[in-house]
Short mmCIF file of C-alpha atoms in Angstrom, two decimals:
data_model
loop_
_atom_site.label_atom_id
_atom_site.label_comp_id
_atom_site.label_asym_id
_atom_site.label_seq_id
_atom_site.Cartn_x
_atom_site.Cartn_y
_atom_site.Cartn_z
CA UNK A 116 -3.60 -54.16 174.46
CA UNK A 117 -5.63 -56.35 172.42
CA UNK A 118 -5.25 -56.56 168.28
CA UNK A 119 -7.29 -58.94 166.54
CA UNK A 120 -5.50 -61.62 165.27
CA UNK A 121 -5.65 -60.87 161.47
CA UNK A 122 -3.66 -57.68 162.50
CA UNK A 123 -0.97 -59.57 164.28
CA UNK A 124 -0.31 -61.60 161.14
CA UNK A 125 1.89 -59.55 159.30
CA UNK A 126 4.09 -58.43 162.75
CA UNK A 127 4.82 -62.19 163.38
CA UNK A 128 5.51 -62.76 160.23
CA UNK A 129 8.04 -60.07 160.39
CA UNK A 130 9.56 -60.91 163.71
CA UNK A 131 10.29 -64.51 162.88
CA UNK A 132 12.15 -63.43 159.82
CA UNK A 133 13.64 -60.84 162.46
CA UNK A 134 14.64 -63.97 164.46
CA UNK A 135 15.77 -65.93 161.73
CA UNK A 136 17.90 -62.81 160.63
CA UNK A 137 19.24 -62.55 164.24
CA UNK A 138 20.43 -66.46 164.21
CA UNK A 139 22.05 -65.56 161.26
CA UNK A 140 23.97 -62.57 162.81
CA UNK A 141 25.15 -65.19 165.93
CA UNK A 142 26.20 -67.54 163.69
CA UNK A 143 28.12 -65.18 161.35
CA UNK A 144 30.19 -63.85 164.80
CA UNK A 145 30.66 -66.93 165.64
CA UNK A 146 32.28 -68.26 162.59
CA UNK A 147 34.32 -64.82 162.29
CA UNK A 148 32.10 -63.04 159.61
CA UNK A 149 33.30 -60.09 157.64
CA UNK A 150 32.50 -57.13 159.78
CA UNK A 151 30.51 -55.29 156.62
CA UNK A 152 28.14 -58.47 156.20
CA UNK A 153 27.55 -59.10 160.15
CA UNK A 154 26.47 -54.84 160.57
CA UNK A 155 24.38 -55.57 157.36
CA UNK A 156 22.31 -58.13 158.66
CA UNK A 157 21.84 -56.83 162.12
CA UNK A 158 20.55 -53.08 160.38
CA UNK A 159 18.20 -55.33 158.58
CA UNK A 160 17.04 -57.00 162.35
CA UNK A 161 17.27 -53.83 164.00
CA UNK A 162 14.76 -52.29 161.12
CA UNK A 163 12.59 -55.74 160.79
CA UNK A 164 11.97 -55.24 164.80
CA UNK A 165 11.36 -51.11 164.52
CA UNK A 166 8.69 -51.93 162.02
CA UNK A 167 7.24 -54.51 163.68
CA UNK A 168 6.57 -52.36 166.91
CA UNK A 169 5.43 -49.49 164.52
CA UNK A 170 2.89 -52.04 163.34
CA UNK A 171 1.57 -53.13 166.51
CA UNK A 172 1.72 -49.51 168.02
CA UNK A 173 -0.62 -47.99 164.42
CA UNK A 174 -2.86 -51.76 164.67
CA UNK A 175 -3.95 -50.90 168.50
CA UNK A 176 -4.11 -47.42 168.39
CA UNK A 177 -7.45 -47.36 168.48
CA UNK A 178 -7.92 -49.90 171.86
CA UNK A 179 -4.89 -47.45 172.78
CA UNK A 180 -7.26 -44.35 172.84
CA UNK A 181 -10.65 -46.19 173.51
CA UNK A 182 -10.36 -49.31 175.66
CA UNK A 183 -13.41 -51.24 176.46
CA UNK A 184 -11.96 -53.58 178.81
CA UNK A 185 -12.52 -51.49 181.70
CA UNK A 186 -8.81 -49.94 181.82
CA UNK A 187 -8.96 -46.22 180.97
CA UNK A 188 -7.34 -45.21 177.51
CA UNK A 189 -3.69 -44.36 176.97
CA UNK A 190 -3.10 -40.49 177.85
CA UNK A 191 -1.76 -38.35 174.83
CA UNK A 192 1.53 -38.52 177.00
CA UNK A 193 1.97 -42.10 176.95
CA UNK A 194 1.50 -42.62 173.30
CA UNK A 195 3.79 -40.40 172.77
CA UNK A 196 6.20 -42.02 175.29
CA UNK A 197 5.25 -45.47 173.40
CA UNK A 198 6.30 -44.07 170.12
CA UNK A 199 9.50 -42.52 171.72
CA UNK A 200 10.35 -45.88 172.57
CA UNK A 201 10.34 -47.52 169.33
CA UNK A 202 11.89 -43.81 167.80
#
């Protein structure tokens, strides 16, 4: 799937704060972290990555259902499955 790159903007933004949020969560087990904080900051990845793949999934939906490229479009059931992923 192809999303034009002003799209994509926003989801990399949010993944490399996902990453740097991530980083944080190793280094905060690693050091012995107070359980409350560490569970904190990974909700906070595990949310910052769920909204990233929403974004990508709701920025290509439309190559999703109407491809040019040759490859036919995503079935109903596949989208569906796609969503369920990220669910």
């Amino acid at each position: 799937m192809q999303v034009d790159e002003e799209s994509m903007k926003p989801v990399l933004n949010r993944l490399r704060r996902a990453q740097g949020q991530l980083a944080a969560v190793i280094a905060m087990v690693e050091s012995g972290g107070e359980c409350q904080d560490v569970v904190t900051q990974l909700a906070a990845v595990s949310k910052a990555l769920d909204r990233a793949g929403f974004k990508i999934v709701a920025s290509g939906m439309r190559q999703c259902l109407s491809d040019d490229s040759g490859t036919p479009p995503m079935t109903q059931e596949e989208l569906e499955k796609l969503f369920l992923t990220l669910a």
